[in-house]
């Protein structure tokens, strides 16, 4: 019953925001923010803390309250991720024609400038803020690299802008390439930042002879007659 109610609520909210001129994703987002996920679990934890009936009260409260809401939301979200989300990317791919881009000097320069600005703003800005709060440079740059990955969010925003007429088809293709490039460079950059730590660990292990293998004994072992070496 709750699953049907959630489907109706998401559909109605999406249709309402679309009729108001706002993207239907905003309506679905508002329903997700308002849906009581985990509320009863927190109440149950407080009840069990009072010492009346221990953990059993928490479990019953969760099952009769927000537990059903949690399970309904999880079932619907799992179905959307496995069934509906691929169709979103399918529709996005249909509306994006990368082969239609005219690869002249202007297009290449716009792509290069946007990619450089996107990487610089997302890596340097957060890394500098993290450094100013006391983080070391390597963890600070790691934060920036992780934020540099656009992924699904960027594609959704690009699609919304294209449907609203804010960007044309040419800029849609360029921004899609920027989103794909910044997402693809995340893993190589993380490995590059982590290489000094791994190298230092390998050198430290080589100097110490590596960890002792299971079942090995130290050169000196205590016996009943004292310390015997060898």
Tab-separated table of C-alpha atoms in Angstrom:
chain	number	residue	atom	x	y	z
A	1	UNK	CA	0.000	0.000	0.000
A	2	UNK	CA	2.810	2.402	0.904
A	3	UNK	CA	4.582	1.585	-2.350
A	4	UNK	CA	1.485	2.528	-4.352
A	5	UNK	CA	1.132	5.716	-2.288
A	6	UNK	CA	4.769	6.599	-2.949
A	7	UNK	CA	4.405	6.018	-6.696
A	8	UNK	CA	1.304	8.234	-6.785
A	9	UNK	CA	3.038	10.944	-4.737
A	10	UNK	CA	6.142	10.977	-6.949
A	11	UNK	CA	4.046	11.046	-10.133
A	12	UNK	CA	1.775	13.813	-8.863
A	13	UNK	CA	4.660	15.943	-7.616
A	14	UNK	CA	6.578	15.507	-10.882
A	15	UNK	CA	3.503	16.448	-12.925
A	16	UNK	CA	2.856	19.484	-10.710
A	17	UNK	CA	6.364	20.887	-10.997
A	18	UNK	CA	6.364	20.233	-14.752
A	19	UNK	CA	3.081	22.151	-15.071
A	20	UNK	CA	4.623	25.030	-13.096
A	21	UNK	CA	7.508	25.208	-15.543
A	22	UNK	CA	10.019	23.488	-13.238
A	23	UNK	CA	11.647	20.201	-14.179
A	24	UNK	CA	9.805	17.104	-12.993
A	25	UNK	CA	12.916	15.868	-11.202
A	26	UNK	CA	12.456	18.653	-8.657
A	27	UNK	CA	9.017	17.327	-7.717
A	28	UNK	CA	10.363	13.820	-7.237
A	29	UNK	CA	13.193	15.235	-5.132
A	30	UNK	CA	10.757	17.068	-2.867
A	31	UNK	CA	8.813	13.847	-2.243
A	32	UNK	CA	12.044	12.081	-1.360
A	33	UNK	CA	12.944	14.828	1.115
A	34	UNK	CA	9.507	14.661	2.733
A	35	UNK	CA	9.267	10.851	2.892
A	36	UNK	CA	9.692	9.642	6.528
A	37	UNK	CA	12.762	7.442	6.117
A	38	UNK	CA	14.303	6.205	9.372
A	39	UNK	CA	12.063	8.283	11.629
A	40	UNK	CA	10.592	5.346	13.508
A	41	UNK	CA	13.985	3.715	13.890
A	42	UNK	CA	15.202	6.764	15.780
A	43	UNK	CA	12.074	6.760	17.968
A	44	UNK	CA	12.522	3.081	18.677
A	45	UNK	CA	16.127	3.656	19.715
A	46	UNK	CA	14.997	6.271	22.212
A	47	UNK	CA	12.367	3.942	23.649
A	48	UNK	CA	14.791	1.116	24.090
A	49	UNK	CA	17.213	3.498	25.808
A	50	UNK	CA	14.624	4.056	28.537
A	51	UNK	CA	15.065	0.471	29.675
A	52	UNK	CA	11.424	-0.568	29.432
A	53	UNK	CA	11.785	-3.537	27.128
A	54	UNK	CA	15.250	-3.375	25.560
A	55	UNK	CA	15.917	-3.886	21.873
A	56	UNK	CA	12.630	-5.700	21.250
A	57	UNK	CA	10.640	-2.496	21.591
A	58	UNK	CA	12.868	-0.816	19.042
A	59	UNK	CA	12.301	-3.580	16.525
A	60	UNK	CA	8.525	-3.569	16.962
A	61	UNK	CA	8.335	0.201	16.682
A	62	UNK	CA	10.365	0.121	13.469
A	63	UNK	CA	8.172	-2.590	11.963
A	64	UNK	CA	4.905	-0.822	12.761
A	65	UNK	CA	6.037	2.689	11.777
A	66	UNK	CA	8.831	3.941	9.595
A	67	UNK	CA	10.098	0.433	8.885
A	68	UNK	CA	7.359	-0.066	6.291
A	69	UNK	CA	8.136	3.368	4.822
A	70	UNK	CA	11.821	2.460	4.617
A	71	UNK	CA	11.117	-0.811	2.836
A	72	UNK	CA	8.650	0.787	0.401
A	73	UNK	CA	11.133	3.525	-0.493
A	74	UNK	CA	13.975	1.025	-0.901
A	75	UNK	CA	11.906	-1.245	-3.167
A	76	UNK	CA	10.883	1.665	-5.370
A	77	UNK	CA	14.404	3.133	-5.463
A	78	UNK	CA	15.896	-0.263	-6.335
A	79	UNK	CA	13.426	-0.701	-9.189
A	80	UNK	CA	14.092	2.823	-10.458
A	81	UNK	CA	17.862	2.297	-10.429
A	82	UNK	CA	17.748	-1.033	-12.230
A	83	UNK	CA	14.847	-0.432	-14.650
A	84	UNK	CA	14.115	3.271	-15.120
A	85	UNK	CA	17.558	4.871	-14.815
A	86	UNK	CA	19.004	3.105	-17.892
A	87	UNK	CA	16.128	4.512	-19.955
A	88	UNK	CA	17.024	8.009	-18.768
A	89	UNK	CA	20.547	7.566	-20.105
A	90	UNK	CA	19.113	6.047	-23.268
A	91	UNK	CA	16.996	9.148	-23.839
A	92	UNK	CA	19.955	11.377	-23.009
A	93	UNK	CA	22.064	9.526	-25.553
A	94	UNK	CA	19.383	9.977	-28.202
A	95	UNK	CA	19.293	13.728	-27.637
A	96	UNK	CA	23.092	14.040	-27.689
A	97	UNK	CA	24.728	13.767	-31.087
A	98	UNK	CA	28.486	13.904	-30.556
A	99	UNK	CA	29.115	13.088	-34.198
A	100	UNK	CA	27.280	16.264	-35.159
A	101	UNK	CA	29.926	18.465	-33.556
A	102	UNK	CA	31.978	20.396	-36.073
A	103	UNK	CA	35.516	19.834	-34.877
A	104	UNK	CA	36.934	23.133	-35.968
A	105	UNK	CA	39.273	25.403	-34.033
A	106	UNK	CA	36.417	27.171	-32.287
A	107	UNK	CA	34.836	23.965	-30.972
A	108	UNK	CA	38.177	22.585	-29.815
A	109	UNK	CA	39.068	25.828	-28.050
A	110	UNK	CA	35.698	26.013	-26.291
A	111	UNK	CA	36.047	22.393	-25.144
A	112	UNK	CA	39.600	22.974	-23.913
A	113	UNK	CA	38.687	26.146	-22.005
A	114	UNK	CA	35.588	24.621	-20.392
A	115	UNK	CA	37.474	21.462	-19.425
A	116	UNK	CA	40.346	23.455	-17.924
A	117	UNK	CA	37.987	25.710	-15.978
A	118	UNK	CA	35.937	22.747	-14.770
A	119	UNK	CA	38.987	20.853	-13.512
A	120	UNK	CA	40.665	23.909	-11.998
A	121	UNK	CA	37.543	25.128	-10.210
A	122	UNK	CA	36.592	21.728	-8.811
A	123	UNK	CA	40.097	20.637	-7.746
A	124	UNK	CA	41.908	23.825	-6.777
A	125	UNK	CA	38.985	25.494	-4.978
A	126	UNK	CA	37.983	22.682	-2.592
A	127	UNK	CA	41.620	21.641	-2.127
A	128	UNK	CA	42.572	25.159	-1.064
A	129	UNK	CA	39.619	25.356	1.329
A	130	UNK	CA	40.535	21.977	2.820
A	131	UNK	CA	44.163	23.086	3.156
A	132	UNK	CA	43.110	26.268	4.976
A	133	UNK	CA	41.151	24.161	7.483
A	134	UNK	CA	44.302	22.247	8.423
A	135	UNK	CA	44.399	19.268	6.043
A	136	UNK	CA	47.657	18.193	4.442
A	137	UNK	CA	48.091	18.884	0.740
A	138	UNK	CA	47.616	15.305	-0.402
A	139	UNK	CA	44.272	14.687	1.398
A	140	UNK	CA	43.153	18.178	0.372
A	141	UNK	CA	43.869	17.444	-3.292
A	142	UNK	CA	42.090	14.099	-2.902
A	143	UNK	CA	38.953	15.962	-1.803
A	144	UNK	CA	39.199	18.171	-4.880
A	145	UNK	CA	39.689	15.217	-7.215
A	146	UNK	CA	36.650	13.431	-5.793
A	147	UNK	CA	34.516	16.548	-6.228
A	148	UNK	CA	35.773	16.889	-9.784
A	149	UNK	CA	33.820	13.796	-10.858
A	150	UNK	CA	30.571	15.131	-12.331
A	151	UNK	CA	28.849	11.859	-13.179
A	152	UNK	CA	25.078	11.599	-13.142
A	153	UNK	CA	24.411	15.011	-11.579
A	154	UNK	CA	26.124	16.903	-14.371
A	155	UNK	CA	24.276	14.949	-17.056
A	156	UNK	CA	20.923	15.646	-15.376
A	157	UNK	CA	21.658	19.385	-15.151
A	158	UNK	CA	22.831	19.492	-18.774
A	159	UNK	CA	19.656	17.745	-19.905
A	160	UNK	CA	17.493	20.161	-17.916
A	161	UNK	CA	19.290	23.143	-19.444
A	162	UNK	CA	18.906	21.736	-22.940
A	163	UNK	CA	15.191	21.030	-22.514
A	164	UNK	CA	14.674	24.538	-21.125
A	165	UNK	CA	16.419	26.066	-24.160
A	166	UNK	CA	19.293	27.512	-22.107
A	167	UNK	CA	21.952	25.692	-24.164
A	168	UNK	CA	21.892	24.516	-27.770
A	169	UNK	CA	22.743	21.076	-29.169
A	170	UNK	CA	26.371	22.041	-29.831
A	171	UNK	CA	26.985	23.154	-26.255
A	172	UNK	CA	25.109	20.076	-25.028
A	173	UNK	CA	27.653	17.855	-26.764
A	174	UNK	CA	30.619	19.855	-25.455
A	175	UNK	CA	29.379	19.834	-21.856
A	176	UNK	CA	28.681	16.110	-22.117
A	177	UNK	CA	32.299	15.533	-23.139
A	178	UNK	CA	33.442	17.674	-20.199
A	179	UNK	CA	31.311	15.634	-17.793
A	180	UNK	CA	32.601	12.335	-19.176
A	181	UNK	CA	36.233	13.501	-19.155
A	182	UNK	CA	36.170	14.828	-15.584
A	183	UNK	CA	34.534	11.633	-14.374
A	184	UNK	CA	36.979	9.381	-16.234
A	185	UNK	CA	40.047	11.162	-14.851
A	186	UNK	CA	39.073	10.604	-11.217
A	187	UNK	CA	40.576	7.123	-10.764
A	188	UNK	CA	43.927	7.894	-12.487
A	189	UNK	CA	44.352	11.092	-10.450
A	190	UNK	CA	43.553	9.276	-7.198
A	191	UNK	CA	46.120	6.595	-8.020
A	192	UNK	CA	48.660	9.299	-8.840
A	193	UNK	CA	48.085	11.031	-5.503
A	194	UNK	CA	48.300	7.744	-3.623
A	195	UNK	CA	51.498	6.575	-5.339
A	196	UNK	CA	53.957	8.287	-2.910
A	197	UNK	CA	52.273	6.683	0.083
A	198	UNK	CA	52.331	3.250	-1.533
A	199	UNK	CA	55.970	3.713	-2.548
A	200	UNK	CA	56.914	4.743	0.973
A	201	UNK	CA	55.102	1.741	2.413
A	202	UNK	CA	56.855	-0.602	-0.020
A	203	UNK	CA	60.277	0.834	0.846
A	204	UNK	CA	59.518	0.573	4.554
A	205	UNK	CA	58.502	-3.056	4.120
A	206	UNK	CA	61.650	-3.795	2.117
A	207	UNK	CA	63.911	-2.278	4.805
A	208	UNK	CA	62.234	-4.234	7.594
A	209	UNK	CA	62.326	-7.467	5.623
A	210	UNK	CA	58.556	-7.568	5.268
A	211	UNK	CA	56.044	-8.901	7.783
A	212	UNK	CA	56.805	-12.291	9.345
A	213	UNK	CA	55.092	-15.165	7.640
A	214	UNK	CA	52.544	-17.198	9.635
A	215	UNK	CA	54.184	-19.884	11.711
A	216	UNK	CA	57.633	-18.310	11.623
A	217	UNK	CA	59.616	-17.867	14.854
A	218	UNK	CA	61.852	-15.077	15.981
A	219	UNK	CA	65.611	-15.695	16.154
A	220	UNK	CA	65.488	-15.735	19.961
A	221	UNK	CA	62.802	-17.654	21.771
A	222	UNK	CA	62.348	-18.100	25.476
A	223	UNK	CA	62.624	-21.677	26.656
A	224	UNK	CA	62.854	-23.200	30.038
A	225	UNK	CA	66.626	-22.775	29.927
A	226	UNK	CA	66.526	-19.083	29.039
A	227	UNK	CA	66.999	-17.406	25.680
A	228	UNK	CA	68.242	-19.636	22.896
A	229	UNK	CA	69.216	-18.021	19.606
A	230	UNK	CA	69.209	-19.747	16.235
